[in-house]
Coordinates of C-alpha atoms in Angstrom, one line a residue:
X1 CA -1.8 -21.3 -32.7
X2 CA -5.0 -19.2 -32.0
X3 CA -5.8 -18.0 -28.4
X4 CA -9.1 -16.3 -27.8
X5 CA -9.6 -13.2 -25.3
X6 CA -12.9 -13.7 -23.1
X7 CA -14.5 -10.4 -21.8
X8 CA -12.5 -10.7 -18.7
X9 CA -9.3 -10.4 -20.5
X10 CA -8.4 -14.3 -20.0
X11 CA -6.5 -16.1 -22.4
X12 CA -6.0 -20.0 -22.4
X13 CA -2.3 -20.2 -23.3
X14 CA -2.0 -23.7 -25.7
X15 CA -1.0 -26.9 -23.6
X16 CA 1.3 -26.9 -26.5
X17 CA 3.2 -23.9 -25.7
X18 CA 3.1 -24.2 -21.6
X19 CA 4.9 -27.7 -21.9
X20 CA 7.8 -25.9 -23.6
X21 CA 8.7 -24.1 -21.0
X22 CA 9.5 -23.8 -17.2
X23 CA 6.5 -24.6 -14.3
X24 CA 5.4 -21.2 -13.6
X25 CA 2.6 -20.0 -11.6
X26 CA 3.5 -16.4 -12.4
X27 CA 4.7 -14.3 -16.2
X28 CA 6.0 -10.6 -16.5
X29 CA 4.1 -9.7 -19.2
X30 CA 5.3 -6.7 -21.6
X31 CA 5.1 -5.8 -25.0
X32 CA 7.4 -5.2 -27.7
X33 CA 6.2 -3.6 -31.0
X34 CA 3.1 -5.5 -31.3
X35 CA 3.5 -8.7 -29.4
X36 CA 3.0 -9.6 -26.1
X37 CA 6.1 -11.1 -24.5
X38 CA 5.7 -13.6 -21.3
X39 CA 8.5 -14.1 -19.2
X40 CA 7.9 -17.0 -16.3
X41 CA 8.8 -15.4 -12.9
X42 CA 9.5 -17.3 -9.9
X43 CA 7.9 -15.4 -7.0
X44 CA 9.9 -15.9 -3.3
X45 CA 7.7 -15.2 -0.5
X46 CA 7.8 -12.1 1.6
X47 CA 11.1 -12.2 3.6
X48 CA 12.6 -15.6 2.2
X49 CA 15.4 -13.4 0.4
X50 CA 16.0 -12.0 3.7
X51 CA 16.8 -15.2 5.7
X52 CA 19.0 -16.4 2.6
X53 CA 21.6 -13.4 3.1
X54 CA 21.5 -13.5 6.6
X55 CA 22.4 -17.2 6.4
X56 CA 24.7 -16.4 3.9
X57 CA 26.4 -13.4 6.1
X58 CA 26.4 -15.9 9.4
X59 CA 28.1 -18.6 7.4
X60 CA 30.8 -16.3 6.3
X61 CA 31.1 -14.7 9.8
X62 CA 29.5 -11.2 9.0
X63 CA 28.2 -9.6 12.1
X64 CA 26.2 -6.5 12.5
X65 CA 29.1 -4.3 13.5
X66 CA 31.1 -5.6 10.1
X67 CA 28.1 -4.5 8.5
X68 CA 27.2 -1.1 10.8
X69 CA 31.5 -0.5 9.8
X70 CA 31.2 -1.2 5.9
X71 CA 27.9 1.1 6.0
X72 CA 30.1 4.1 7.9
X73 CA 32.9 3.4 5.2
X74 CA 30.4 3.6 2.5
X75 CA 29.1 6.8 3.5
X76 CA 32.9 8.1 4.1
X77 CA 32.9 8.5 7.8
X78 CA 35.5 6.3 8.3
X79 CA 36.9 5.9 11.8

């Protein structure tokens, strides 16, 4: 299939080609050798990661101090 470059570097990607793969409002675009390689991204919005872990660390029973302790550990001041 041919795709066209306008003067704003826009290209229409082939209805035939987006209906192969995932909805995606967002690519990673890179190259390799000479072809341009689009990978669809799903974007999370600021801070939505976040909430996930902290629900995550709540449901397990996690505090702060189990995390304040693993950090201390970590860094070898153990108590």
């Amino acid at each position: 299939m041919l795709a066209k470059k306008t003067s704003k570097n826009q290209i229409t990607i082939p209805t035939a080609i987006i209906r192969q793969i995932p909805e995606a409002e967002y690519f990673d675009v890179s190259l390799r050798g000479e072809e341009i390689v689009l990978r669809p991204v799903v974007v999370t919005p600021a801070g939505e990661r976040r909430r996930a872990v902290r629900a995550k660390m709540e449901a397990l029973g996690v505090t702060e101090k189990d995390v304040r302790d693993a950090i201390l550990w970590a860094r070898g001041r153990r108590r």
